[in-house]
Coordinates of C-alpha atoms in Angstrom, one line a residue:
M21 CA -3.4 6.1 -12.9
P22 CA -0.9 6.5 -15.8
L23 CA 2.7 7.8 -15.3
P24 CA 2.8 11.6 -15.0
T25 CA 4.0 12.2 -18.6
P26 CA 5.2 10.2 -21.6
F27 CA 8.5 12.0 -21.1
L28 CA 9.0 10.5 -17.7
K29 CA 8.3 7.0 -19.1
K30 CA 10.8 7.6 -21.8
V31 CA 13.6 8.8 -19.5
L32 CA 13.1 6.0 -17.0
G33 CA 13.2 3.4 -19.7
V34 CA 10.8 1.0 -18.0
V35 CA 11.9 -2.4 -19.3
S36 CA 10.4 -5.7 -19.9
S37 CA 11.5 -8.9 -21.4
R38 CA 11.1 -7.1 -24.8
S39 CA 13.0 -3.9 -23.9
S40 CA 15.5 -2.6 -26.4
P41 CA 19.3 -3.0 -26.0
A42 CA 19.5 0.7 -25.7
S43 CA 17.2 0.8 -22.7
R44 CA 19.1 -1.9 -21.1
R45 CA 22.4 -0.1 -21.6
L46 CA 21.0 3.2 -20.1
L47 CA 19.7 1.4 -17.0
S48 CA 22.9 -0.7 -16.5
R49 CA 25.3 2.3 -16.9
P50 CA 27.1 3.0 -13.6
P51 CA 26.1 6.4 -12.0
P52 CA 28.6 9.2 -12.5
S53 CA 30.8 10.0 -9.5
R54 CA 29.5 13.5 -9.4
F55 CA 26.6 15.3 -11.0
R56 CA 27.0 18.9 -12.2
H57 CA 24.2 21.1 -13.2
A58 CA 24.3 23.5 -16.2
R59 CA 23.6 27.0 -15.0
V60 CA 21.4 29.2 -17.1
S61 CA 23.5 31.9 -18.8
P62 CA 22.3 35.6 -19.0
V63 CA 21.8 35.2 -22.8
A64 CA 19.7 32.1 -22.2
T65 CA 17.7 34.0 -19.6
V66 CA 17.0 36.8 -22.0
V67 CA 16.1 34.5 -24.8
G68 CA 13.8 32.5 -22.5
G69 CA 12.2 35.7 -21.3
A70 CA 11.6 36.9 -24.8
A71 CA 10.1 33.6 -25.8
A72 CA 7.8 33.8 -22.8
V73 CA 6.6 37.2 -23.7
T74 CA 6.0 36.1 -27.3
G75 CA 4.0 33.2 -26.1
V76 CA 1.8 35.4 -23.9
A77 CA 1.2 37.8 -26.7
A78 CA 0.3 34.9 -29.0
Y79 CA -2.1 33.6 -26.4
L80 CA -3.8 36.9 -26.0
L81 CA -4.3 37.3 -29.7
Q82 CA -6.0 33.9 -30.1
P83 CA -9.8 34.1 -30.9
S84 CA -11.7 33.7 -27.7
T85 CA -14.1 30.8 -27.4
A86 CA -15.3 32.1 -24.1
S87 CA -16.8 35.2 -25.7
K88 CA -18.9 33.1 -28.0
D89 CA -20.2 31.1 -25.0
H90 CA -20.9 34.4 -23.3
K91 CA -23.1 35.7 -26.1
N92 CA -25.1 32.5 -26.2
A93 CA -25.7 32.4 -22.4
T94 CA -29.5 32.3 -21.7
I95 CA -29.6 31.1 -18.1
F96 CA -29.8 33.6 -15.2
V97 CA -27.8 32.9 -12.0
P98 CA -29.9 31.0 -9.6
Q99 CA -31.3 32.3 -6.3
I100 CA -29.3 31.1 -3.3
K101 CA -31.5 29.3 -0.8
P102 CA -32.1 31.2 2.5
L103 CA -31.4 29.6 5.9
K104 CA -34.2 27.6 7.3
R105 CA -35.5 28.9 10.7
N106 CA -37.4 27.3 13.5
G107 CA -41.1 28.4 13.8
D108 CA -42.9 31.1 11.8
A109 CA -41.1 34.2 13.2
A110 CA -39.6 35.2 10.0
A111 CA -39.1 38.7 11.2
D112 CA -37.0 37.5 14.0
N113 CA -33.4 38.0 12.9
S114 CA -31.9 36.5 16.0
N115 CA -29.6 33.5 15.7
S116 CA -31.6 31.5 18.3
N117 CA -34.2 30.4 15.9
I118 CA -31.9 29.3 13.1
V119 CA -32.0 25.5 12.4
Q120 CA -28.7 23.9 13.2
L121 CA -26.4 24.0 10.2
Q122 CA -25.7 20.5 8.6
S123 CA -22.2 19.3 8.3
P124 CA -21.2 18.3 4.7
V125 CA -19.4 15.3 6.2
K126 CA -21.8 12.4 6.4
A127 CA -21.8 10.3 9.6
L128 CA -21.5 6.8 8.2
D129 CA -23.5 4.0 9.6
V130 CA -22.4 0.4 9.3
A131 CA -23.9 -0.1 5.8
D132 CA -22.3 3.1 4.6
A133 CA -18.9 2.1 6.2
N134 CA -19.2 -1.3 4.5
E135 CA -19.6 0.3 1.1
V136 CA -16.5 2.5 1.6
L137 CA -14.5 -0.5 3.0
R138 CA -15.3 -2.7 0.1
R139 CA -15.1 -0.2 -2.7
E140 CA -11.7 -1.4 -4.0
E141 CA -11.8 -5.0 -3.1
R142 CA -11.0 -7.7 -5.6
S143 CA -10.1 -11.5 -5.9
K144 CA -8.0 -13.3 -8.5
L145 CA -7.0 -16.9 -9.1
F146 CA -3.4 -18.1 -9.9
D147 CA -1.3 -21.2 -10.4
A148 CA -0.3 -22.4 -7.0
G149 CA 1.7 -25.4 -8.3
N150 CA 1.3 -29.1 -7.7
G151 CA -1.9 -28.9 -9.9
Q152 CA -3.6 -26.6 -7.5
V153 CA -5.2 -23.2 -8.0
G154 CA -4.6 -20.5 -5.5
R155 CA -6.5 -17.3 -4.7
C156 CA -5.4 -13.8 -3.8
D157 CA -7.7 -11.2 -2.2
L158 CA -7.0 -7.5 -2.2
V159 CA -8.4 -4.3 -0.7
R160 CA -7.2 -0.7 -0.5
V161 CA -8.8 1.9 1.8
P162 CA -7.5 5.5 1.1
S163 CA -6.7 8.1 3.7
N164 CA -4.7 10.6 1.7
S165 CA -6.3 12.4 -1.3
P166 CA -5.1 11.4 -3.7
V167 CA -4.2 8.0 -2.2
E168 CA -0.5 7.3 -1.9
D169 CA -0.6 3.5 -1.6
E170 CA -0.4 1.4 -4.8
F171 CA -0.3 -2.3 -5.6
V172 CA 0.3 -4.8 -8.3
T173 CA -0.8 -8.4 -8.9
G174 CA 0.1 -10.5 -11.9
T175 CA 2.4 -12.8 -13.8
Q176 CA 5.8 -12.1 -15.5
A177 CA 8.7 -14.2 -16.6
G178 CA 11.1 -15.6 -14.1
P179 CA 14.4 -17.5 -14.6
G180 CA 14.5 -19.3 -17.9
G181 CA 11.3 -17.4 -19.0
N182 CA 9.1 -19.6 -16.8
P183 CA 6.0 -17.8 -15.6
W184 CA 6.1 -16.5 -12.0
T185 CA 3.3 -14.8 -10.0
F186 CA 4.1 -11.4 -8.4
W187 CA 2.3 -9.4 -5.7
G188 CA 3.4 -6.0 -4.6
V189 CA 2.4 -3.3 -2.1
F190 CA 3.9 0.2 -2.5
D191 CA 3.4 2.6 0.4
G192 CA 4.1 6.1 -0.9
H193 CA 4.8 9.1 1.2
A194 CA 5.2 12.9 0.4
G195 CA 3.1 12.3 -2.7
W196 CA 1.9 9.6 -5.0
A197 CA 4.4 9.8 -7.9
T198 CA 6.9 7.3 -6.7
S199 CA 4.4 4.6 -5.8
V200 CA 2.6 4.9 -9.0
L201 CA 5.9 4.5 -10.9
L202 CA 6.8 1.4 -8.9
R203 CA 3.4 0.0 -9.7
E204 CA 4.3 0.3 -13.4
A205 CA 8.0 -0.4 -13.4
L206 CA 9.2 -2.6 -10.6
V207 CA 7.9 -6.0 -11.6
P208 CA 8.9 -5.6 -15.3
M209 CA 12.4 -4.6 -14.1
V210 CA 12.6 -7.6 -11.7
S211 CA 11.4 -9.8 -14.5
D212 CA 13.9 -8.5 -16.8
H213 CA 16.7 -9.3 -14.5
L214 CA 15.4 -12.7 -13.6
E215 CA 14.7 -13.8 -17.2
R216 CA 18.5 -13.4 -18.0
L217 CA 19.1 -16.2 -15.5
P218 CA 18.9 -19.9 -16.4
A219 CA 15.9 -22.0 -15.3
H220 CA 18.1 -23.8 -12.7
A221 CA 19.5 -20.5 -11.2
T222 CA 20.6 -20.7 -7.6
S223 CA 18.8 -18.9 -4.7
P224 CA 21.7 -16.4 -4.3
Q225 CA 21.6 -15.6 -8.0
I226 CA 17.9 -15.0 -7.8
S227 CA 18.1 -12.8 -4.7
T228 CA 20.9 -10.8 -6.3
G229 CA 18.8 -10.3 -9.5
I230 CA 15.9 -9.0 -7.5
S231 CA 18.1 -6.6 -5.5
Q232 CA 19.8 -5.3 -8.6
A233 CA 16.4 -4.6 -10.2
F234 CA 15.3 -2.6 -7.2
L235 CA 18.5 -0.5 -7.3
A236 CA 18.2 -0.1 -11.1
V237 CA 14.7 1.4 -10.7
D238 CA 15.8 3.8 -8.0
D239 CA 18.9 4.8 -9.9
A240 CA 16.7 5.6 -12.9
I241 CA 14.4 7.7 -10.8
N242 CA 17.3 9.8 -9.5
R243 CA 19.3 9.8 -12.7
S244 CA 16.4 11.0 -14.9
A245 CA 15.5 13.8 -12.3
L246 CA 19.0 15.1 -12.3
A247 CA 19.3 14.8 -16.1
A248 CA 16.2 16.9 -16.5
M249 CA 17.5 19.6 -14.2
N250 CA 20.9 19.5 -16.1
D251 CA 19.2 20.1 -19.5
P252 CA 20.6 23.3 -20.9
E253 CA 17.2 24.2 -22.3
A254 CA 15.4 23.8 -19.0
H255 CA 14.3 27.0 -17.4
P256 CA 13.0 27.6 -13.8
G257 CA 9.5 26.4 -13.4
S258 CA 9.7 24.1 -16.5
A259 CA 6.7 21.7 -16.6
Q260 CA 9.0 19.0 -18.1
V261 CA 11.4 19.2 -15.2
V262 CA 8.6 19.4 -12.6
S263 CA 7.3 16.2 -14.1
A264 CA 10.6 14.4 -14.4
I265 CA 11.6 15.0 -10.8
A266 CA 8.3 14.1 -9.3
P267 CA 9.2 10.4 -8.5
A268 CA 12.4 11.5 -6.9
I269 CA 10.8 14.2 -4.8
A270 CA 8.2 11.9 -3.4
G271 CA 9.1 8.5 -1.9
S272 CA 7.8 5.0 -1.5
C273 CA 8.4 1.7 0.3
A274 CA 8.1 -1.5 -1.7
L275 CA 7.1 -4.9 -0.6
L276 CA 7.3 -7.5 -3.4
A277 CA 6.5 -11.2 -3.3
A278 CA 7.6 -13.5 -6.2
Y279 CA 6.3 -17.1 -6.4
D280 CA 7.7 -19.9 -8.5
P281 CA 4.9 -22.5 -8.9
V282 CA 7.3 -25.2 -10.2
S283 CA 9.4 -25.3 -7.1
T284 CA 6.7 -23.8 -4.9
T285 CA 9.3 -21.3 -3.6
L286 CA 8.3 -17.9 -2.4
R287 CA 10.6 -14.9 -2.2
V288 CA 9.8 -11.7 -0.5
A289 CA 11.8 -8.5 -1.1
C290 CA 11.3 -5.6 1.4
T291 CA 12.4 -2.0 1.1
G292 CA 10.7 0.0 3.9
D293 CA 8.2 -0.8 6.6
S294 CA 5.5 -2.7 4.7
R295 CA 5.3 -6.2 6.1
A296 CA 4.9 -9.8 4.9
V297 CA 3.7 -12.5 7.3
L298 CA 3.2 -16.1 6.3
G299 CA 0.4 -18.2 7.8
R300 CA 2.2 -21.6 8.0
A301 CA -0.3 -24.4 8.0
I302 CA 0.1 -27.0 10.8
N303 CA -2.1 -29.8 12.1
H304 CA -2.7 -31.3 8.7
D305 CA -5.0 -34.0 10.1
G306 CA -7.8 -31.7 9.3
S307 CA -9.4 -31.9 12.7
A308 CA -12.4 -29.5 12.9
S309 CA -12.1 -29.2 16.6
C310 CA -8.7 -27.6 16.4
K311 CA -8.8 -23.9 17.4
P312 CA -8.0 -21.3 14.6
R313 CA -4.9 -20.1 16.3
D314 CA -3.6 -23.7 16.4
K315 CA -4.0 -24.3 12.7
Y316 CA -1.5 -21.7 11.5
A317 CA 1.8 -20.4 12.8
A318 CA 2.8 -16.7 12.1
V319 CA 6.1 -16.5 10.3
A320 CA 7.5 -13.1 9.6
L321 CA 9.0 -12.8 6.1
S322 CA 10.2 -9.2 6.5
R323 CA 11.3 -6.9 9.3
D324 CA 10.4 -3.2 9.4
Q325 CA 13.3 -1.1 8.2
T326 CA 13.3 1.7 10.7
G327 CA 15.8 3.1 13.2
K328 CA 14.3 0.8 15.8
N329 CA 15.6 -2.2 13.8
D330 CA 19.0 -3.0 15.4
D331 CA 20.5 -4.2 12.1
E332 CA 19.4 -1.0 10.3
Y333 CA 20.8 1.2 13.1
A334 CA 24.2 -0.7 13.0
R335 CA 24.3 -0.4 9.2
L336 CA 23.7 3.3 9.2
V337 CA 26.0 4.1 12.1
A338 CA 28.8 2.2 10.3
A339 CA 28.2 4.1 7.1
H340 CA 28.1 7.5 8.8
P341 CA 30.4 7.5 11.7
G342 CA 30.0 10.3 14.3
E343 CA 26.4 11.1 13.2
A344 CA 24.4 8.6 15.3
E345 CA 23.0 11.2 17.7
T346 CA 21.8 13.7 15.0
M347 CA 21.0 11.0 12.4
I348 CA 18.6 8.6 14.1
N349 CA 16.0 9.0 16.8
R350 CA 16.0 5.6 18.5
E351 CA 12.7 6.2 20.2
S352 CA 10.7 7.1 17.2
G353 CA 13.0 5.1 14.7
R354 CA 13.2 8.1 12.4
L355 CA 16.1 8.8 10.1
L356 CA 16.6 12.6 9.8
G357 CA 12.8 12.9 10.3
L358 CA 11.9 10.0 7.9
A359 CA 10.0 7.0 9.3
V360 CA 12.0 4.4 7.2
T361 CA 15.7 3.7 6.6
R362 CA 15.2 2.3 3.1
A363 CA 13.0 3.7 0.3
F364 CA 12.7 4.7 -3.4
G365 CA 12.8 8.3 -4.3
D366 CA 13.2 10.7 -1.3
H367 CA 15.8 12.9 -2.9
R368 CA 16.5 14.9 0.2
W369 CA 18.0 11.9 1.9
K370 CA 20.2 11.0 -1.2
W371 CA 21.2 14.1 -3.1
R372 CA 23.9 16.7 -2.5
E373 CA 22.7 19.9 -0.7
G374 CA 23.3 22.0 -3.8
D375 CA 21.1 19.8 -5.9
I376 CA 18.4 19.8 -3.4
T377 CA 18.5 23.6 -3.1
E378 CA 18.3 24.0 -6.8
A379 CA 15.2 21.7 -7.0
Q380 CA 13.7 23.7 -4.3
Q381 CA 14.4 27.2 -5.7
K382 CA 13.6 26.4 -9.4
Y383 CA 11.0 23.7 -9.2
W384 CA 9.1 24.1 -5.9
S385 CA 10.6 21.2 -4.1
S386 CA 11.4 21.0 -0.3
A387 CA 14.5 22.3 1.5
P388 CA 17.4 20.2 2.5
R389 CA 17.1 18.2 5.7
P390 CA 18.8 19.6 8.8
N391 CA 21.9 17.7 10.0
S392 CA 22.3 16.0 6.5
K393 CA 26.1 15.8 6.4
S394 CA 27.1 12.7 4.3
P395 CA 24.3 11.6 1.9
P396 CA 23.1 9.3 0.7
Y397 CA 21.4 8.0 3.9
L398 CA 18.7 6.0 2.1
T399 CA 19.0 3.0 -0.1
A400 CA 16.4 1.1 -2.1
E401 CA 18.2 -2.1 -1.8
P402 CA 15.8 -4.7 -0.4
V403 CA 16.3 -7.5 2.1
V404 CA 15.2 -10.7 0.4
E405 CA 13.7 -13.7 2.3
E406 CA 13.0 -17.1 0.8
T407 CA 10.8 -20.0 1.9
R408 CA 9.2 -23.2 0.5
I409 CA 5.4 -23.1 0.4
Q410 CA 3.1 -25.9 1.6
V411 CA 0.4 -26.0 -1.2
G412 CA -3.0 -27.1 0.0
T413 CA -5.1 -29.7 -1.7
K414 CA -8.6 -29.2 -2.9
R415 CA -11.3 -30.1 -0.4
P416 CA -13.4 -33.2 -1.3
T417 CA -16.7 -32.5 -2.9
S418 CA -18.8 -34.9 -0.9
P419 CA -22.6 -34.6 -0.6
A420 CA -23.8 -32.5 2.3
P421 CA -25.2 -34.5 5.3
T422 CA -29.0 -34.5 5.5
P423 CA -30.6 -32.5 8.2
A424 CA -32.1 -35.7 9.6
A425 CA -28.8 -37.3 10.4
P426 CA -26.3 -34.7 11.8
A427 CA -23.0 -35.8 13.3
S428 CA -23.7 -36.5 16.9
N429 CA -21.6 -35.1 19.8
P430 CA -20.8 -37.8 22.4
Q431 CA -20.8 -35.0 25.1
G432 CA -24.1 -33.7 24.2
G433 CA -25.0 -30.2 22.9
E434 CA -24.6 -29.0 19.3
P435 CA -23.6 -31.4 16.5
Q436 CA -20.0 -31.4 15.5
Q437 CA -18.6 -30.4 12.2
Q438 CA -17.7 -33.2 9.8
E439 CA -13.9 -33.6 9.5
D440 CA -12.4 -33.1 6.1
H441 CA -9.0 -34.5 5.5
H442 CA -7.6 -32.3 2.8
R443 CA -4.3 -30.7 3.3
R444 CA -4.4 -27.1 4.4
G445 CA -2.2 -24.7 2.5
D446 CA -0.1 -21.8 3.6
F447 CA -1.4 -18.2 3.2
L448 CA 0.6 -14.9 2.9
I449 CA -0.4 -11.5 4.2
L450 CA 1.2 -8.5 2.5
A451 CA 0.2 -5.1 3.9
S452 CA 1.3 -1.5 4.2
D453 CA 2.0 -0.1 7.6
G454 CA -1.5 1.4 7.9
F455 CA -2.7 -2.1 8.6
W456 CA 0.1 -3.2 10.9
D457 CA -0.3 -0.1 13.1
H458 CA -3.2 -1.8 14.7
I459 CA -2.6 -5.6 14.8
S460 CA 0.2 -8.0 15.6
N461 CA 1.5 -10.7 13.2
E462 CA 0.0 -13.5 15.3
D463 CA -3.5 -11.9 15.6
A464 CA -3.5 -11.2 11.9
V465 CA -2.9 -14.8 11.1
E466 CA -5.5 -15.9 13.6
C467 CA -8.0 -13.4 12.0
V468 CA -7.5 -15.1 8.6
A469 CA -7.8 -18.6 10.2
R470 CA -11.1 -17.5 11.7
W471 CA -12.2 -16.2 8.2
L472 CA -11.4 -19.6 6.7
D473 CA -13.4 -21.4 9.3
A474 CA -16.3 -19.1 8.9
K475 CA -16.2 -19.5 5.1
R476 CA -16.2 -23.3 5.3
A477 CA -19.1 -23.1 7.8
D478 CA -21.0 -20.9 5.3
A479 CA -21.2 -18.2 8.0
L480 CA -20.1 -15.2 6.0
R481 CA -23.1 -14.1 4.0
G482 CA -26.2 -12.3 5.0
T483 CA -26.7 -9.1 7.0
P484 CA -24.1 -8.3 9.6
A485 CA -26.5 -9.4 12.4
D486 CA -27.3 -12.7 10.6
A487 CA -23.6 -13.4 10.1
L488 CA -22.8 -12.6 13.7
K489 CA -25.6 -14.9 14.9
K490 CA -24.1 -17.8 12.9
M491 CA -20.6 -17.0 14.1
K492 CA -21.6 -16.8 17.8
K493 CA -20.5 -20.3 18.6
M494 CA -17.2 -19.9 16.7
N495 CA -16.5 -16.5 18.1
P496 CA -17.0 -16.5 22.0
R497 CA -17.7 -12.7 21.8
H498 CA -20.9 -11.6 20.1
A499 CA -20.4 -8.3 18.3
D500 CA -23.7 -6.8 19.7
D501 CA -22.4 -7.5 23.2
A502 CA -19.1 -5.7 22.7
D503 CA -18.4 -2.7 24.8
D504 CA -17.2 0.2 22.6
D505 CA -15.4 1.7 25.5
E506 CA -13.0 -1.3 25.7
H507 CA -9.6 -1.5 24.1
W508 CA -9.2 2.0 22.9
W509 CA -7.6 4.8 24.9
L510 CA -6.6 8.4 24.8
D511 CA -3.2 9.4 26.1
E512 CA -2.5 13.0 26.9
G513 CA -1.4 14.9 23.9
R514 CA -2.1 12.0 21.5
Y515 CA -5.0 10.8 19.3
V516 CA -7.4 8.0 20.0
E517 CA -5.6 4.6 19.8
W518 CA -6.7 1.1 19.7
R519 CA -5.5 -2.5 19.0
A520 CA -7.3 -5.2 17.0
T521 CA -7.4 -8.3 19.2
P522 CA -9.3 -11.6 18.8
E523 CA -12.1 -10.9 21.3
F524 CA -13.3 -8.2 18.8
F525 CA -12.9 -10.2 15.6
V526 CA -16.0 -10.6 13.4
A527 CA -16.3 -12.5 10.1
E528 CA -18.7 -10.9 7.6
D529 CA -16.8 -10.4 4.3
D530 CA -16.3 -12.7 1.3
N531 CA -12.9 -11.1 0.8
A532 CA -10.2 -12.0 3.2
A533 CA -8.3 -8.8 2.8
T534 CA -11.5 -6.8 3.5
H535 CA -12.0 -8.9 6.5
L536 CA -8.6 -8.1 7.9
V537 CA -9.0 -4.4 7.4
R538 CA -12.5 -4.4 9.0
N539 CA -11.1 -6.0 12.1
A540 CA -8.0 -3.7 12.1
F541 CA -10.4 -0.8 12.1
G542 CA -12.5 -1.9 15.0
G543 CA -14.3 -5.2 14.1
A544 CA -17.1 -5.7 16.6
R545 CA -16.7 -2.2 18.0
R546 CA -19.2 -0.8 15.6
S547 CA -19.0 2.9 16.6
L548 CA -15.2 2.8 16.5
F549 CA -15.4 1.2 13.0
C550 CA -17.8 3.7 11.7
G551 CA -15.8 6.6 13.1
V552 CA -12.5 5.4 11.7
V553 CA -14.1 5.0 8.2
T554 CA -16.0 8.3 8.5
A555 CA -12.8 10.3 9.1
Y556 CA -12.1 12.4 6.0
P557 CA -8.9 14.0 4.4
P558 CA -6.9 15.6 5.8
I559 CA -7.8 14.6 9.4
S560 CA -8.1 11.0 8.4
R561 CA -4.3 10.9 8.6
N562 CA -4.7 11.4 12.3
V563 CA -6.9 8.2 12.4
R564 CA -5.6 5.9 9.8
D565 CA -3.0 5.7 7.1
D566 CA -3.6 4.6 3.5
T567 CA -4.2 0.9 4.0
T568 CA -3.5 -1.8 1.4
V569 CA -3.8 -5.5 2.1
Q570 CA -3.2 -8.6 -0.1
V571 CA -4.0 -12.1 1.2
V572 CA -2.6 -15.0 -0.9
F573 CA -3.9 -18.5 -0.4
F574 CA -1.7 -21.2 -1.7
G575 CA -4.4 -23.8 -2.5
D576 CA -8.1 -24.3 -2.1
V577 CA -10.0 -21.9 0.0

């Protein structure tokens, strides 16, 4: 999806390593201490009204293309089909013999739900460093229409111009304009700031560069919106202004991972409540008998930035003394009604009341937030975490054992898997909160570990029933035996809730991100899974949020 208009792209000055000096100066210029809007004078109002009337008259005098089409029309309107009735009693007009009306919403079975789930999945390879090739899997499952989640995967220049790989998840809210803009602009802006640094830049320099890039994008979003409203030629309802302010009216979180393959260093920058979790490889002896949960440790590389986060609460209370009780709901974690404490856009948590009111009255935006006394309350500044990655080595390509000589089990029973002594690599899970609403960090890491075991055991392909039959020994709970009434509940006054836990995990997908979302949406609980995916906009927001997941494997899969 392109940016809303070329005008918006020009105003924001999205930069790359080849951006012009003028663009750099625009984005590096400090914000003015106070914005003032030019008011429309009576003369301008009259002139604008006259221009509008002239435009309408010119439009009405244009030759009509519709009239030509009308003269050439040769097809009569069709007959509307009557209702089908039970039996032959056509003369009976009672409602009792009318066939039940069919809902236009299709009840999805497992095959249908699989198709929806896999519609936007994809996999890519990247340079993992140490001579190894990594793989990243991605999937997005919409709930809103249009979808508000966006993502990015690709390479750009890092310090000294060296190529880095970037992965981003942008969880939009109150519209899609901000997340789409971040998809287009954030990585180029970060790259622009990092490329100015020397190849041997220190960790603090790199973290500062990433933070400055985040703030520069958000400043450009708000600066361009206010500049458009300040334009003396802008009139109420201007299409150009409506377009220009769209990324400031909506909002978005941003979760960005940046990987340097030379130093095998990963940096994660978080603004909002999307989450990054590392699966840290342990037990490098390659023992096949090791349980999936024991092969990887869950390491959080971000913390949800909400009012439930003690650090965020303390930061806001210090910045807005005397407002704690009206500003943050500690139970829900909401900041003046917003679920996050850091975000891009979201003008109602950043602008002065007069500016917000003008955007509302002239350009159909929303009203100021109640209890907003000392904006800005939100910042787009990220928290940046850094870690060294353990890159896995490629698995040896040895001939498969012949069926006549399987590895024996000294205890009897089924043959044991052959051990492979390659070094397991770390993996990274990046996901919007629609995924984390249903699963813990530890269970998500175990879910990927089970997928890796299933893939190496060649137990992913085939129909769901075939795959589950192969996985029965690896997963103690068979999907067909799962009780759909377990592990979901209905509290009074709330919607159906559930948690994704290991006893309901299944492994059926070639894509690790799709595998995670399937299990987050029900896994072995087939009726729950089909119901969650069947839910349609707008009620789907009561069931699931837009859900985007990227899984990055640092080494052979």
